[in-house]
PDB file of C-alpha atoms in Angstrom:
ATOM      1  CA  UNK I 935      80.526  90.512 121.360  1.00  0.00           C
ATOM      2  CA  UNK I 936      83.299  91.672 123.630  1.00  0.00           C
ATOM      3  CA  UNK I 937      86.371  92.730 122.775  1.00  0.00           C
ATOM      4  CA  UNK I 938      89.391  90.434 123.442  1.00  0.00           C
ATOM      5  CA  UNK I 939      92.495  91.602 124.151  1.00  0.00           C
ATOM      6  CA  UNK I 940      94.989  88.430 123.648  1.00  0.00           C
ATOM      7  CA  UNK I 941      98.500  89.320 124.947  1.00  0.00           C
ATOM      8  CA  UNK I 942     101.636  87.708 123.446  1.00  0.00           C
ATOM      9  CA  UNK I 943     104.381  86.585 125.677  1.00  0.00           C
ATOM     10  CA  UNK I 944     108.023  85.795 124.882  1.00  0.00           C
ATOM     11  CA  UNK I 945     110.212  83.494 127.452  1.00  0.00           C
ATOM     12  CA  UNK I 946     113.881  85.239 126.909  1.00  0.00           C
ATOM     13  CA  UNK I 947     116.186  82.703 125.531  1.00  0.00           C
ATOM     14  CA  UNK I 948     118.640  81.706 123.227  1.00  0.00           C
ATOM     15  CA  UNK I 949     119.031  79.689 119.656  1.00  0.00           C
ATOM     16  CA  UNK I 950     120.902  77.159 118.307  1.00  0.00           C
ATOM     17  CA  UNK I 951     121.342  75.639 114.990  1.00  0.00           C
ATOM     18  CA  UNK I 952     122.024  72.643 113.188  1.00  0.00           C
ATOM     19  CA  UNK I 953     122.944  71.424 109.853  1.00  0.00           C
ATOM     20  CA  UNK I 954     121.596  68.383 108.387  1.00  0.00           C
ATOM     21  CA  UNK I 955     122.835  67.111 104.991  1.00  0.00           C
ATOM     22  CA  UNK I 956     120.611  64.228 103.485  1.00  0.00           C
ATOM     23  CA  UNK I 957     121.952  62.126 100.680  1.00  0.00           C
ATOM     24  CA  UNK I 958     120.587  60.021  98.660  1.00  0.00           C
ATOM     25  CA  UNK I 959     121.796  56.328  97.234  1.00  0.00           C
ATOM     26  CA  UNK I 960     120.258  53.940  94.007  1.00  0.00           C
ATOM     27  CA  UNK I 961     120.154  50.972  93.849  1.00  0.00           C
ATOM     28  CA  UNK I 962     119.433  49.175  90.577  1.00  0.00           C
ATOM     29  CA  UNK I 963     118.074  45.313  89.374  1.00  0.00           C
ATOM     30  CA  UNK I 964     117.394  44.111  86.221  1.00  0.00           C
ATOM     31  CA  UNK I 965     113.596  44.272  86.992  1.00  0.00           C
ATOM     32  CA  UNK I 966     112.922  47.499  89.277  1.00  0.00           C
ATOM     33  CA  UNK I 967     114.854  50.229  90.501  1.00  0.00           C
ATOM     34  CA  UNK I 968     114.776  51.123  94.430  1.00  0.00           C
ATOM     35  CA  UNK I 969     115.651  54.009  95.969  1.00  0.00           C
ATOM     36  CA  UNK I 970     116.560  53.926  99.278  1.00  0.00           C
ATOM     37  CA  UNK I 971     117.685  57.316 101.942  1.00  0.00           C
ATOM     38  CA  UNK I 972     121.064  57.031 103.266  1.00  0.00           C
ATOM     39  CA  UNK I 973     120.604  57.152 107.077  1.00  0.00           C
ATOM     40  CA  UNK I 974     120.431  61.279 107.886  1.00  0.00           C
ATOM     41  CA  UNK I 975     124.031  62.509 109.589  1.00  0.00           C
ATOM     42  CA  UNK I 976     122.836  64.148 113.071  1.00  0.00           C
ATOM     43  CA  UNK I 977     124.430  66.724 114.117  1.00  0.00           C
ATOM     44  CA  UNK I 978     126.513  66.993 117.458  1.00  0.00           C
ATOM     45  CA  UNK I 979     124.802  66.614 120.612  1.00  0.00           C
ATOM     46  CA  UNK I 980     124.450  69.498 123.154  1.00  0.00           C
ATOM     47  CA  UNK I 981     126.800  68.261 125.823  1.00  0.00           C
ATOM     48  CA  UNK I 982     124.862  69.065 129.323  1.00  0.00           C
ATOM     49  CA  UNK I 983     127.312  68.926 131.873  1.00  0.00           C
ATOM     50  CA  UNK I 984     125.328  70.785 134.414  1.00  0.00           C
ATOM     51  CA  UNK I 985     122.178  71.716 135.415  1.00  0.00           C
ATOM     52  CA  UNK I 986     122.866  75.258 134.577  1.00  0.00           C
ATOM     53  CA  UNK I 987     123.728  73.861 130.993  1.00  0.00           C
ATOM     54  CA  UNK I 988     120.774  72.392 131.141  1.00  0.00           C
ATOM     55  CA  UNK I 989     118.324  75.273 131.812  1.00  0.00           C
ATOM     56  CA  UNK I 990     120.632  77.134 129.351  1.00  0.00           C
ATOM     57  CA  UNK I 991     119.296  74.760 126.820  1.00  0.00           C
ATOM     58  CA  UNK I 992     115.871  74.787 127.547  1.00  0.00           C
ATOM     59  CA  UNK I 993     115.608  78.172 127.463  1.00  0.00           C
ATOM     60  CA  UNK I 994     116.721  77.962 124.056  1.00  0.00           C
ATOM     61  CA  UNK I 995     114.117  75.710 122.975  1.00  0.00           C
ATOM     62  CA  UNK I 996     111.364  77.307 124.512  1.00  0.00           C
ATOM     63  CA  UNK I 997     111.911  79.967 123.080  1.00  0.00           C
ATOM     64  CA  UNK I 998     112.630  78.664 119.577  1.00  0.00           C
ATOM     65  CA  UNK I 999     109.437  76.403 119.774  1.00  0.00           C
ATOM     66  CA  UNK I1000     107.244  80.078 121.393  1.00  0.00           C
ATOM     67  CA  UNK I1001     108.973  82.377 118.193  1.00  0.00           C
ATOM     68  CA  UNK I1002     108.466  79.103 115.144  1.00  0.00           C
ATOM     69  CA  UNK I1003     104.738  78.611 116.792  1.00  0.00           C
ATOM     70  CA  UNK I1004     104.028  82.401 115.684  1.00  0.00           C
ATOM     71  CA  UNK I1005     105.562  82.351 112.746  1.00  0.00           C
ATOM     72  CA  UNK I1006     109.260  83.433 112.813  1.00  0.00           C
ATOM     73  CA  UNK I1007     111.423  81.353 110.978  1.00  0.00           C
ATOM     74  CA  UNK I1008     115.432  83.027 111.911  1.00  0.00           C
ATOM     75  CA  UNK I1009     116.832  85.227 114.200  1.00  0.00           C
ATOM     76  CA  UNK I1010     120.682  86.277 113.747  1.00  0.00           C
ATOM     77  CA  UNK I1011     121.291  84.112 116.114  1.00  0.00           C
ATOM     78  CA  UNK I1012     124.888  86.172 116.958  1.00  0.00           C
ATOM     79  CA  UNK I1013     123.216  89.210 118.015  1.00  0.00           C
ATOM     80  CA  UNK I1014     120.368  87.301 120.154  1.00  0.00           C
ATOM     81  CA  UNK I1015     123.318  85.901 122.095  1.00  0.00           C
ATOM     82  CA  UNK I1016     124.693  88.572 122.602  1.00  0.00           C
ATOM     83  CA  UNK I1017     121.857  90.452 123.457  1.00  0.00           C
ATOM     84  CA  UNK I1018     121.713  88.076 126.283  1.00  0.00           C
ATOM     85  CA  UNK I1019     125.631  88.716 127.404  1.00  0.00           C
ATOM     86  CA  UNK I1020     125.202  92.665 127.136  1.00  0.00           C
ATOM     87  CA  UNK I1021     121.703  92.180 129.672  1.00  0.00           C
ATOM     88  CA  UNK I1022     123.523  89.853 131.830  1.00  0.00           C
ATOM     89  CA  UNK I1023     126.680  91.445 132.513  1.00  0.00           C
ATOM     90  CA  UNK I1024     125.249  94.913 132.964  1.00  0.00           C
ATOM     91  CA  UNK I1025     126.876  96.173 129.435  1.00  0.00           C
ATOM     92  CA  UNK I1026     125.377  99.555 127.605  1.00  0.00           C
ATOM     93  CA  UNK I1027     122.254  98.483 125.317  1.00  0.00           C
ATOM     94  CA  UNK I1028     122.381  98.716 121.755  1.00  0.00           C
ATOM     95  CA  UNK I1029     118.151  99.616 122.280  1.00  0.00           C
ATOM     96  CA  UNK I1030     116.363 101.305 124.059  1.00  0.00           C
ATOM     97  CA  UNK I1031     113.641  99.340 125.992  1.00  0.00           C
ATOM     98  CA  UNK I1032     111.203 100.814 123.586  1.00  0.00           C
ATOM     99  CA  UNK I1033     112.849 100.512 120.596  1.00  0.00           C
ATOM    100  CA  UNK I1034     113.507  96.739 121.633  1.00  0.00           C
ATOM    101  CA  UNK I1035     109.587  96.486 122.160  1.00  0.00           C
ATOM    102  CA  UNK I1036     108.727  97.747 118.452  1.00  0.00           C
ATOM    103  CA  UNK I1037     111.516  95.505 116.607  1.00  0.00           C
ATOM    104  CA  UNK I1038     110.050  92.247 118.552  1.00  0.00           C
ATOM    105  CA  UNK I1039     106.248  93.326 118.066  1.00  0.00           C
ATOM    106  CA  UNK I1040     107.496  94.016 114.227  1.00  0.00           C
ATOM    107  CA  UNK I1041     109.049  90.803 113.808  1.00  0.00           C
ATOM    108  CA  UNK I1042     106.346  89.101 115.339  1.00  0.00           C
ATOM    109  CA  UNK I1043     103.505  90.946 112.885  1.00  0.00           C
ATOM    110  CA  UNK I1044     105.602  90.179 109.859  1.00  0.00           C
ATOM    111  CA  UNK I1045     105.432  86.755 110.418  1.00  0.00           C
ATOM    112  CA  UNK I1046     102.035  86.616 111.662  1.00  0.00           C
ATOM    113  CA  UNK I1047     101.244  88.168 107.840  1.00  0.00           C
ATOM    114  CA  UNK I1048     103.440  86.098 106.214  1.00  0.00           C
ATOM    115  CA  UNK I1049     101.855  82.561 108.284  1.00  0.00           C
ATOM    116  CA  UNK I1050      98.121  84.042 108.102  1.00  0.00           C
ATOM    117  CA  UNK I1051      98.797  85.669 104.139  1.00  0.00           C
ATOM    118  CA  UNK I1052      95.703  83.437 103.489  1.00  0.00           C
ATOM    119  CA  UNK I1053      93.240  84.900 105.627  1.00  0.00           C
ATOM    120  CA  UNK I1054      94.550  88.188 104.548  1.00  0.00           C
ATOM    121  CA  UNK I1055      94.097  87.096 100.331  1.00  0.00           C
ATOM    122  CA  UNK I1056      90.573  85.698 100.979  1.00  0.00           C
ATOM    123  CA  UNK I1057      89.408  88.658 103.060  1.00  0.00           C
ATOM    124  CA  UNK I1058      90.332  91.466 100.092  1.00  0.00           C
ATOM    125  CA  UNK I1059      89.253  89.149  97.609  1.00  0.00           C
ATOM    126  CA  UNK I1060      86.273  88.519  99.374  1.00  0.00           C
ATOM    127  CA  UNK I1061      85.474  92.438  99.838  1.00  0.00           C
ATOM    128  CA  UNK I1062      86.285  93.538  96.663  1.00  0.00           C
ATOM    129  CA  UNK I1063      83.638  91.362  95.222  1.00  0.00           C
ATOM    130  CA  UNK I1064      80.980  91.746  97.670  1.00  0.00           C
ATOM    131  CA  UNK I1065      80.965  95.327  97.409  1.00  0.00           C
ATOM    132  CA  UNK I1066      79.477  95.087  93.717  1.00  0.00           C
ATOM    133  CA  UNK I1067      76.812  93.124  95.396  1.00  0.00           C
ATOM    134  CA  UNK I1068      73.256  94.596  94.999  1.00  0.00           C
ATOM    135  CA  UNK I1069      72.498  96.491  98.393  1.00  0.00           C
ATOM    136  CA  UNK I1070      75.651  96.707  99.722  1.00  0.00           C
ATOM    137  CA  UNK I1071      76.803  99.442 101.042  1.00  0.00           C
ATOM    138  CA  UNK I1072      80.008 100.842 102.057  1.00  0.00           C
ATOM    139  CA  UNK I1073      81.140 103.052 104.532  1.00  0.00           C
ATOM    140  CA  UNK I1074      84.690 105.480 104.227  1.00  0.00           C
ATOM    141  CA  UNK I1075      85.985 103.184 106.823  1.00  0.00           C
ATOM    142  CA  UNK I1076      85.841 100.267 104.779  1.00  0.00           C
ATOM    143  CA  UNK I1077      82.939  98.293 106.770  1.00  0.00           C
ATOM    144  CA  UNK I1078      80.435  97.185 104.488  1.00  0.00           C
ATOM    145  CA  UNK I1079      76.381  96.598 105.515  1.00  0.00           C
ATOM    146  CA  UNK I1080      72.871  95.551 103.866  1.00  0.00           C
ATOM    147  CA  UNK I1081      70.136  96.492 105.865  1.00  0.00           C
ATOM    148  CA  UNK I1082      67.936  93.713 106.335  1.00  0.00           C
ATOM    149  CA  UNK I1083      65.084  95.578 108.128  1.00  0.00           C
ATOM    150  CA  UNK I1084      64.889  99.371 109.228  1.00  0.00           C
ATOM    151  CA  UNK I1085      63.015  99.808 112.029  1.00  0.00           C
ATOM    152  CA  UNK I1086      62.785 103.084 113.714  1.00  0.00           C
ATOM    153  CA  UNK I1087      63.752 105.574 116.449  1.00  0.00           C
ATOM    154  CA  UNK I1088      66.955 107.286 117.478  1.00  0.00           C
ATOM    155  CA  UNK I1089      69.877 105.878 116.664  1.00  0.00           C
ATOM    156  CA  UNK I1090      72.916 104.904 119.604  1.00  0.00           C
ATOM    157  CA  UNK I1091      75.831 107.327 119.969  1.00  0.00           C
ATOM    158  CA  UNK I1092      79.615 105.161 120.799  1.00  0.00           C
ATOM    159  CA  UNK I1093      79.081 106.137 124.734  1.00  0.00           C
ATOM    160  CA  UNK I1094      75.550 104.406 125.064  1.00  0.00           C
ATOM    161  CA  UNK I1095      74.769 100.527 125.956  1.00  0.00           C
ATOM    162  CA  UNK I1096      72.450  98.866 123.636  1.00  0.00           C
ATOM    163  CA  UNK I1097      70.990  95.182 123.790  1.00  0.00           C
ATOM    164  CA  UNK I1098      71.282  93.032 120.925  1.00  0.00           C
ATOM    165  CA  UNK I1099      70.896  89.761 119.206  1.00  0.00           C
ATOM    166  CA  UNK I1100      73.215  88.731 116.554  1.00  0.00           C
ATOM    167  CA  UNK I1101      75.127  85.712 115.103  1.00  0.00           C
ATOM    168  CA  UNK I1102      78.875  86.194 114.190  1.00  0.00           C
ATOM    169  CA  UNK I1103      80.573  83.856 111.087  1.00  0.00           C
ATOM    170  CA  UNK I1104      83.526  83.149 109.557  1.00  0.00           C
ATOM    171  CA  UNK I1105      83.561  83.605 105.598  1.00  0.00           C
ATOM    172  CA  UNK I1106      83.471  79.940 105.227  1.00  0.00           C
ATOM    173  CA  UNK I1107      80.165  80.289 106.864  1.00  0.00           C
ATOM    174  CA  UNK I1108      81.920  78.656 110.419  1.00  0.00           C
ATOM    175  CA  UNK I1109      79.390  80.020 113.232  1.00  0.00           C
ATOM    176  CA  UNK I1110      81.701  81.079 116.000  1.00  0.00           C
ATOM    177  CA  UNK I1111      79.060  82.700 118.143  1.00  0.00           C
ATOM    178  CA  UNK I1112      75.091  83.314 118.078  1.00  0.00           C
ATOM    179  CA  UNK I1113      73.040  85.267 120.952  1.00  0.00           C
ATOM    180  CA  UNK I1114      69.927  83.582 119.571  1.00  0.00           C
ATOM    181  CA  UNK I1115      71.639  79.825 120.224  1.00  0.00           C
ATOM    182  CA  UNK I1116      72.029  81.657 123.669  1.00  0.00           C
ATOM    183  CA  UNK I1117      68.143  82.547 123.650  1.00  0.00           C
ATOM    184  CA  UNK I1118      69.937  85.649 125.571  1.00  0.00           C
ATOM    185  CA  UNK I1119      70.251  89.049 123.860  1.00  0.00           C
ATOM    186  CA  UNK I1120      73.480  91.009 124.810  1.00  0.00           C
ATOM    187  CA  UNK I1121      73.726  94.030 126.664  1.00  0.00           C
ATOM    188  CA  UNK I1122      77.176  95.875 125.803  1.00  0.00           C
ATOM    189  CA  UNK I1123      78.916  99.333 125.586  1.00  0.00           C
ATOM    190  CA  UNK I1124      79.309 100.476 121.763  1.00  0.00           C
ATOM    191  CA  UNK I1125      82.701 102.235 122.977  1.00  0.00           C
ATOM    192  CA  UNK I1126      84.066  98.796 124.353  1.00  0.00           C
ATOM    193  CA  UNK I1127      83.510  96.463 121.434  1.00  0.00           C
ATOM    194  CA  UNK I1128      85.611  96.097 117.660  1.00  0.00           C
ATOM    195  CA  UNK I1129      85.494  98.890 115.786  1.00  0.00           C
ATOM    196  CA  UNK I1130      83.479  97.649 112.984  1.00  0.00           C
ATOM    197  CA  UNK I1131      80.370  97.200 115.820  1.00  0.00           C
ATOM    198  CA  UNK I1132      80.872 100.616 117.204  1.00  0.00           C
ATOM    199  CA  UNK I1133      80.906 102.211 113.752  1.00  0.00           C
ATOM    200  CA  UNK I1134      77.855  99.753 112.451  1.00  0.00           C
ATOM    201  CA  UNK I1135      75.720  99.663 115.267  1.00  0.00           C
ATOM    202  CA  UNK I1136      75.592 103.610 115.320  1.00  0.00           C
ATOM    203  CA  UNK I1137      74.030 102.923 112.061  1.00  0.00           C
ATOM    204  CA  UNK I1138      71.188 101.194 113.316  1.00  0.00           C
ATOM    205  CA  UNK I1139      67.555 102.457 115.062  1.00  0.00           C
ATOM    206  CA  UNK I1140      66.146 100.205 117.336  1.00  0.00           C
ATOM    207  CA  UNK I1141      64.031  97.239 115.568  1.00  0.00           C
ATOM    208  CA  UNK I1142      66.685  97.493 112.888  1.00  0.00           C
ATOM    209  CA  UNK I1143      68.728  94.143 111.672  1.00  0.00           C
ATOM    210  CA  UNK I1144      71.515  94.587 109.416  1.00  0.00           C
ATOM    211  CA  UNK I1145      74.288  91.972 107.858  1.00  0.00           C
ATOM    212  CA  UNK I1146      78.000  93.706 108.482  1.00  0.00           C
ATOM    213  CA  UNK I1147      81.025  92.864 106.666  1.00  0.00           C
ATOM    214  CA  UNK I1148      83.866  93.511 108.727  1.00  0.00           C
ATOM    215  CA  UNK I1149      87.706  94.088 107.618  1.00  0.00           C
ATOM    216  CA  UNK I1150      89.818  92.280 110.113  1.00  0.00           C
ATOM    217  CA  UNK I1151      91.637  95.553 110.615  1.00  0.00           C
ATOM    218  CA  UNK I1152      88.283  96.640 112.481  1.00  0.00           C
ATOM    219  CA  UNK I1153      87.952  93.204 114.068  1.00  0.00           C
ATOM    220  CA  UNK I1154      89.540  91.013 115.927  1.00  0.00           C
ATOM    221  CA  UNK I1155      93.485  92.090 113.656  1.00  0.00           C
ATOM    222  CA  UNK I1156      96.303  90.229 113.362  1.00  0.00           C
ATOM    223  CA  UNK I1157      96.008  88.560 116.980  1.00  0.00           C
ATOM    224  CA  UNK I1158      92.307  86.391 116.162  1.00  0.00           C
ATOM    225  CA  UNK I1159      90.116  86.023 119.103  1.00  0.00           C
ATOM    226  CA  UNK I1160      90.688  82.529 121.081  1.00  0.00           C
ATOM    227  CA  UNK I1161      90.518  79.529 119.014  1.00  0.00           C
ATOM    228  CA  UNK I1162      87.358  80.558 116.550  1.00  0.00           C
ATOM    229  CA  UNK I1163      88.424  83.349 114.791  1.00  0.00           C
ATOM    230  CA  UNK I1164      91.901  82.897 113.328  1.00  0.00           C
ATOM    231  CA  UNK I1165      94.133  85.690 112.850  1.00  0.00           C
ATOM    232  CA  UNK I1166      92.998  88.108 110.065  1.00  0.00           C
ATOM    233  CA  UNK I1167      89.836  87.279 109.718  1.00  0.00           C
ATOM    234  CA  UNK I1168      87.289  88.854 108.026  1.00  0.00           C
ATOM    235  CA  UNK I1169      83.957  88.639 109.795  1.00  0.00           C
ATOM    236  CA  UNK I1170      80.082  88.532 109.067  1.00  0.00           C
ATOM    237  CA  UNK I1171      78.083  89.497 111.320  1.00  0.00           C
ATOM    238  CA  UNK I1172      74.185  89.728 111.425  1.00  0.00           C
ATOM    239  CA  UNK I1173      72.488  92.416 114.262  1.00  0.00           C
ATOM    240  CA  UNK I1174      69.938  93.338 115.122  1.00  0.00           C
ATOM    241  CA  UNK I1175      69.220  96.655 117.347  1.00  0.00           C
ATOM    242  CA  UNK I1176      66.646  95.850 120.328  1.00  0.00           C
ATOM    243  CA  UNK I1177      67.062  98.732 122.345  1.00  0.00           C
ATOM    244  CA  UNK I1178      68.985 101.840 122.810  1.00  0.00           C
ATOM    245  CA  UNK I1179      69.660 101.555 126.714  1.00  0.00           C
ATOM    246  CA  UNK I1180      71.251 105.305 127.110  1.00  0.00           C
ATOM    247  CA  UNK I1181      75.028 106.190 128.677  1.00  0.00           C
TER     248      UNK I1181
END
């Protein structure tokens, strides 16, 4: 299993908000009672004058529709703009460029936990109990293992390539990947993989096949990997060691 890296980009942009009020009117006979919705009061319409109002615009949307898609809900929407003045006109910054980084990557994990609290409930949940399982075992890291089979040998160090076979699932028992559906055993570095695999596999002798349970901190985190493995997932995986291939 490689490691994905998933980068999040954010188009720069501004907000805009409107107020809807929705009322509601009765209507009553002498048999039923219907209820009908007054028709919604829309709000003003942008006036696009220009094709510079219109990218203006559009820029706001895109950027609304890229922050609500991961999560964020409101910006104060009188600093953003004028976040945007102060860039364009060349004005002093209220950030630095790396303090502006870590308040948009905060802002952006907050809501990540708050949209993906699920994943995040049913993984502790899930962990907590299978640790009183008989056979499991945990390590100070917090990645938990049964060993399936010990085989024997010396055991891979995080700089060495090993070849494997192994299935990866999702705790609703979703298969998101499988070697052995491949027919085609992996060949990978332990030092370029999640951190639960580099700590497990290290575990492991060759002929060995173990069942990991792995955090999501030391998987795939709050960014998921592609569309299988949602973000803050915990993952089961089943390996097992073929060969110790060296550095």
């Amino acid at each position: 299993m490689k490691k994905v890296i998933i980068t999040l980009m954010l188009p720069l942009c501004a907000f805009s908000a409107l107020a809807q009020t929705k009322k509601t009117t009765t209507t009553t006979t002498k048999k039923t009672t219907v209820t009908r919705k007054a028709p919604v009061k829309a709000g003003p319409a942008a006036t696009l004058k220009s094709a510079l109002d219109s990218a203006s615009y559009a820029f706001g949307t895109s950027m609304g529709g890229n922050l609500k898609g991961n999560g964020v809900t409101h910006l104060n929407y009188d600093l953003l703009i004028k976040g945007l003045k102060d860039t364009f006109e060349g004005k002093p910054l209220a950030l630095s460029s790396d303090k502006s980084q870590a308040a948009i990557m905060k802002i952006i994990e907050n809501a990540s936990k708050q949209k993906f609290s699920g994943n995040i409930a049913a993984g502790k949940t899930f962990l907590e109990q299978n640790k009183k399982q008989a056979g499991v075992k945990v390590t100070p890291s917090g990645l938990q293992y049964i060993v399936v089979k010990e085989g024997q040998g010396v055991k891979p160090t995080a700089t060495d390539t090993v070849l494997v076979h192994y299935t990866g699932t999702l705790l609703d028992g979703k298969k998101f990947d499988s070697s052995y559906d491949r027919n085609e055993p992996l060949s990978l570095p332990l030092n370029g993989v999640i951190k639960g695999w580099t700590e497990g596999v290290q575990l492991m002798t060759p002929g060995s096949k173990y069942k990991f349970f792995i955090p999501y901190q030391m998987a795939y985190g709050e960014r998921g990997a592609g569309q299988d493995i949602p973000p803050y997932s915990t993952l089961i995986f089943d390996i097992e060691l073929l060969k110790v291939n060296g550095k």
